[in-house]
Amino acid sequence: DAGVTQSPTHLIKTRGQQVTLRCSPKSGHDTVSWYQQALGQGPQFIFQYYEEEERQRGNFPDRFSGHQFPNYSSELNVNALLLGDSALYLCASSPEGNTKTGELFFGEGSRLTVL
Amino acid sequence: AQSVAQPEDQVNVAEGNPLTVKCTYSVSGNPYLFWYVQYPNRGLQFLLKYITGDNLVKGSYGFEAEFNKSQTSFHLKKPSALVSDSALYFCAVRDMAGYSTLTFGKGTMLLVSP
């Protein structure tokens, strides 16, 4: 049973560019969340998708957007990249029926470097 | 809003000795608390959680955590540390007002020396 998979694992962009990160949730999971982990910090919640809709959002600007597909996979898009967007981007999945008490399952992340 | 504090940036312990990684929290209502571990260049792995019930929670790899409501703490413990336990540990609290989002502490690096 594959866990949460993310791609790409590493990428380098320049300021002003756009980036798309991808995530496939663990089998049987229909809820996908994205987190940003800056160097030396804990992960910070970006947004969560369920039934192809963004249903909760953290304190991130509109440059950060996402999408969820019918197969529950998800994309994170960041426009007009800033140096401060350099971070490890983590995708986490969970089954909707276990959203309150269950743990999140995390992928290994996509390391974005903005030059 | 909920928050988590991990007061130690780093904890050093000798192999075979007991370890404690500290965490305090602030939430309105009953807390749902979690510990995750992160190895270098890897994602987060779930260790254990407290939802309700016994204040001593047992988890993966021999770790346990003690929930103390009066001190609003949820310290991670292990009776005998291994060198392989060296990693970054995160405490997290669940957002009760929303869905399954987690608020994380800044993390504590655990270094276990041989």
Short mmCIF file of C-alpha atoms in Angstrom, two decimals:
data_model
loop_
_atom_site.label_atom_id
_atom_site.label_comp_id
_atom_site.label_asym_id
_atom_site.label_seq_id
_atom_site.Cartn_x
_atom_site.Cartn_y
_atom_site.Cartn_z
CA ASP A 1 0.00 0.00 0.00
CA ALA A 2 1.67 3.19 -1.18
CA GLY A 3 1.71 6.05 1.24
CA VAL A 4 1.48 9.72 0.31
CA THR A 5 3.61 10.47 -2.73
CA GLN A 6 4.82 13.89 -3.81
CA SER A 7 6.58 15.20 -6.89
CA PRO A 8 8.99 16.63 -7.68
CA THR A 9 11.27 15.99 -4.71
CA HIS A 10 13.50 18.98 -5.43
CA LEU A 11 13.22 21.97 -7.71
CA ILE A 12 14.86 25.33 -8.23
CA LYS A 13 13.02 28.39 -9.52
CA THR A 14 13.80 32.08 -9.88
CA ARG A 15 11.87 34.98 -8.41
CA GLY A 16 8.67 35.78 -10.26
CA GLN A 17 8.25 32.30 -11.70
CA GLN A 18 5.39 29.93 -11.02
CA VAL A 19 5.56 26.41 -9.62
CA THR A 20 3.22 23.42 -9.42
CA LEU A 21 3.68 20.67 -6.85
CA ARG A 22 1.78 17.39 -6.94
CA CYS A 23 0.49 14.97 -4.35
CA SER A 24 -1.19 11.57 -4.40
CA PRO A 25 -2.85 10.69 -1.10
CA LYS A 26 -2.63 7.40 0.70
CA SER A 27 -5.05 4.82 -0.63
CA GLY A 28 -8.50 5.27 0.89
CA HIS A 29 -7.88 8.89 1.90
CA ASP A 30 -10.03 11.63 0.41
CA THR A 31 -8.83 14.72 2.28
CA VAL A 32 -5.58 16.44 1.34
CA SER A 33 -3.80 19.21 3.23
CA TRP A 34 -0.72 21.21 2.30
CA TYR A 35 1.87 22.57 4.72
CA GLN A 36 4.90 24.81 4.29
CA GLN A 37 7.96 24.08 6.40
CA ALA A 38 10.57 26.81 6.29
CA LEU A 39 14.09 26.01 7.43
CA GLY A 40 14.25 25.62 11.21
CA GLN A 41 10.49 25.95 11.64
CA GLY A 42 7.52 23.71 12.18
CA PRO A 43 5.10 23.06 9.33
CA GLN A 44 2.50 25.77 8.73
CA PHE A 45 -0.94 24.99 7.32
CA ILE A 46 -1.63 26.36 3.84
CA PHE A 47 -4.99 24.84 2.91
CA GLN A 48 -7.09 21.70 2.86
CA TYR A 49 -9.08 20.12 0.06
CA TYR A 50 -12.06 17.82 0.29
CA GLU A 51 -14.52 16.87 -2.47
CA GLU A 52 -12.48 18.98 -4.90
CA GLU A 53 -13.13 22.14 -2.88
CA GLU A 54 -10.85 24.24 -0.69
CA ARG A 55 -12.63 24.10 2.64
CA GLN A 56 -10.09 25.65 5.01
CA ARG A 57 -7.20 28.00 4.48
CA GLY A 58 -4.32 29.19 6.61
CA ASN A 59 -2.69 32.60 6.62
CA PHE A 60 -1.19 32.49 3.12
CA PRO A 61 -1.64 34.98 0.28
CA ASP A 62 -3.69 34.34 -2.84
CA ARG A 63 -0.47 33.57 -4.72
CA PHE A 64 -0.91 30.13 -3.18
CA SER A 65 -3.68 28.16 -4.84
CA GLY A 66 -4.57 24.54 -5.23
CA HIS A 67 -6.72 21.96 -6.80
CA GLN A 68 -8.06 18.53 -6.01
CA PHE A 69 -8.96 16.04 -8.71
CA PRO A 70 -11.72 13.39 -8.75
CA ASN A 71 -9.16 10.73 -7.84
CA TYR A 72 -8.33 12.79 -4.70
CA SER A 73 -4.86 13.77 -5.89
CA SER A 74 -3.95 17.41 -5.45
CA GLU A 75 -1.79 20.20 -6.77
CA LEU A 76 -0.31 23.23 -5.05
CA ASN A 77 0.43 26.24 -7.25
CA VAL A 78 2.51 29.22 -6.22
CA ASN A 79 2.64 32.27 -8.48
CA ALA A 80 5.07 35.18 -8.52
CA LEU A 81 7.61 33.34 -6.42
CA LEU A 82 9.49 35.21 -3.71
CA LEU A 83 12.75 34.27 -2.04
CA GLY A 84 10.74 33.67 1.14
CA ASP A 85 8.78 30.90 -0.57
CA SER A 86 11.85 28.66 -0.35
CA ALA A 87 10.77 25.80 1.88
CA LEU A 88 9.82 22.15 2.13
CA TYR A 89 6.22 21.73 1.00
CA LEU A 90 4.47 18.82 2.65
CA CYS A 91 1.30 17.10 1.56
CA ALA A 92 -0.76 15.21 4.15
CA SER A 93 -3.79 13.01 3.70
CA SER A 94 -6.48 11.59 5.93
CA PRO A 95 -9.84 9.89 5.58
CA GLU A 96 -12.72 12.30 5.99
CA GLY A 97 -14.39 10.06 8.54
CA ASN A 98 -11.38 10.43 10.83
CA THR A 99 -10.67 14.12 10.50
CA LYS A 100 -10.90 15.07 14.15
CA THR A 101 -9.19 12.28 16.00
CA GLY A 102 -7.03 10.65 13.39
CA GLU A 103 -3.46 11.36 12.51
CA LEU A 104 -2.35 12.89 9.24
CA PHE A 105 -0.14 10.88 6.90
CA PHE A 106 2.62 12.98 5.36
CA GLY A 107 4.58 12.64 2.16
CA GLU A 108 8.32 13.24 2.07
CA GLY A 109 7.85 16.70 0.65
CA SER A 110 8.95 18.84 -2.25
CA ARG A 111 11.98 21.02 -1.55
CA LEU A 112 11.57 24.36 -3.37
CA THR A 113 14.49 26.74 -3.69
CA VAL A 114 13.82 30.22 -5.08
CA LEU A 115 16.85 32.12 -6.37
CA ALA B 1 -6.48 30.30 18.44
CA GLN B 2 -4.55 27.24 19.49
CA SER B 3 -0.79 27.16 19.89
CA VAL B 4 2.03 24.84 20.86
CA ALA B 5 5.33 25.67 22.53
CA GLN B 6 8.44 23.53 22.51
CA PRO B 7 10.81 25.36 24.84
CA GLU B 8 13.97 23.46 23.90
CA ASP B 9 15.65 23.80 20.52
CA GLN B 10 17.81 20.77 21.26
CA VAL B 11 17.92 17.93 23.77
CA ASN B 12 21.08 15.89 24.28
CA VAL B 13 21.01 12.48 25.94
CA ALA B 14 23.33 9.49 26.15
CA GLU B 15 22.23 6.18 24.69
CA GLY B 16 20.47 4.05 27.28
CA ASN B 17 19.37 7.03 29.35
CA PRO B 18 15.75 8.18 29.59
CA LEU B 19 14.71 11.11 27.43
CA THR B 20 12.05 13.81 27.68
CA VAL B 21 11.05 16.31 25.00
CA LYS B 22 8.81 19.03 26.37
CA CYS B 23 5.61 20.47 24.90
CA THR B 24 3.00 22.84 26.26
CA TYR B 25 -0.20 23.81 24.51
CA SER B 26 -2.96 26.38 24.50
CA VAL B 27 -6.43 25.57 23.19
CA SER B 28 -10.01 26.36 23.99
CA GLY B 29 -11.85 23.23 24.91
CA ASN B 30 -10.47 19.72 24.98
CA PRO B 31 -7.16 19.26 23.21
CA TYR B 32 -6.29 16.70 20.60
CA LEU B 33 -2.50 16.38 20.79
CA PHE B 34 0.04 14.67 18.56
CA TRP B 35 3.75 13.94 18.30
CA TYR B 36 5.52 13.55 14.97
CA VAL B 37 9.16 12.77 14.14
CA GLN B 38 11.12 13.99 11.13
CA TYR B 39 14.34 12.40 9.93
CA PRO B 40 16.72 14.43 7.70
CA ASN B 41 15.22 15.30 4.33
CA ARG B 42 12.12 13.27 5.07
CA GLY B 43 8.46 13.96 5.78
CA LEU B 44 6.81 13.69 9.16
CA GLN B 45 6.03 10.33 10.74
CA PHE B 46 3.28 9.92 13.31
CA LEU B 47 4.41 8.73 16.76
CA LEU B 48 1.39 8.97 19.04
CA LYS B 49 -1.70 10.96 19.94
CA TYR B 50 -3.86 11.90 22.89
CA ILE B 51 -7.58 12.20 22.29
CA THR B 52 -9.17 11.17 25.55
CA GLY B 53 -8.78 8.63 28.32
CA ASP B 54 -5.56 7.51 30.00
CA ASN B 55 -3.09 10.35 30.52
CA LEU B 56 -0.17 8.11 29.55
CA VAL B 57 -0.22 7.38 25.85
CA LYS B 58 2.00 4.76 24.23
CA GLY B 59 3.14 5.04 20.65
CA SER B 60 5.60 3.83 18.05
CA TYR B 61 9.25 2.85 18.62
CA GLY B 62 8.86 2.68 22.41
CA PHE B 63 7.84 6.31 22.83
CA GLU B 64 5.17 7.46 25.22
CA ALA B 65 3.73 10.81 26.22
CA GLU B 66 2.15 12.11 29.38
CA PHE B 67 -0.84 14.42 29.16
CA ASN B 68 -1.19 16.85 32.07
CA LYS B 69 -4.28 19.01 31.84
CA SER B 70 -3.48 21.23 34.83
CA GLN B 71 -0.04 22.08 33.41
CA THR B 72 -1.28 22.07 29.80
CA SER B 73 1.64 19.86 28.89
CA PHE B 74 2.17 16.83 26.67
CA HIS B 75 5.79 15.74 27.14
CA LEU B 76 7.29 12.99 25.00
CA LYS B 77 9.28 10.33 26.83
CA LYS B 78 11.25 7.17 26.29
CA PRO B 79 12.77 5.03 29.05
CA SER B 80 15.96 4.17 27.16
CA ALA B 81 17.20 6.27 24.24
CA LEU B 82 18.78 4.83 21.09
CA VAL B 83 21.22 6.58 18.75
CA SER B 84 18.67 5.96 16.00
CA ASP B 85 16.16 8.13 17.90
CA SER B 86 18.19 11.19 16.88
CA ALA B 87 15.80 13.32 14.83
CA LEU B 88 13.58 16.39 14.88
CA TYR B 89 10.44 16.04 17.00
CA PHE B 90 7.28 18.09 16.60
CA CYS B 91 4.37 18.49 18.97
CA ALA B 92 1.04 19.48 17.39
CA VAL B 93 -2.49 20.36 18.41
CA ARG B 94 -5.62 19.90 16.39
CA ASP B 95 -7.79 22.81 15.41
CA MET B 96 -11.10 22.14 17.11
CA ALA B 97 -12.95 24.83 15.20
CA GLY B 98 -11.97 23.55 11.80
CA TYR B 99 -11.34 20.21 10.29
CA SER B 100 -8.21 18.15 10.60
CA THR B 101 -5.63 20.90 10.43
CA LEU B 102 -2.73 20.75 12.85
CA THR B 103 -0.82 23.57 14.51
CA PHE B 104 2.81 22.57 15.08
CA GLY B 105 5.48 23.69 17.47
CA LYS B 106 8.84 24.80 16.09
CA GLY B 107 10.40 21.43 16.79
CA THR B 108 13.05 20.02 19.11
CA MET B 109 16.19 18.34 17.83
CA LEU B 110 17.00 15.21 19.81
CA LEU B 111 20.63 14.09 19.72
CA VAL B 112 21.46 10.74 21.28
CA SER B 113 25.17 10.10 21.75
CA PRO B 114 26.69 6.59 21.78
#
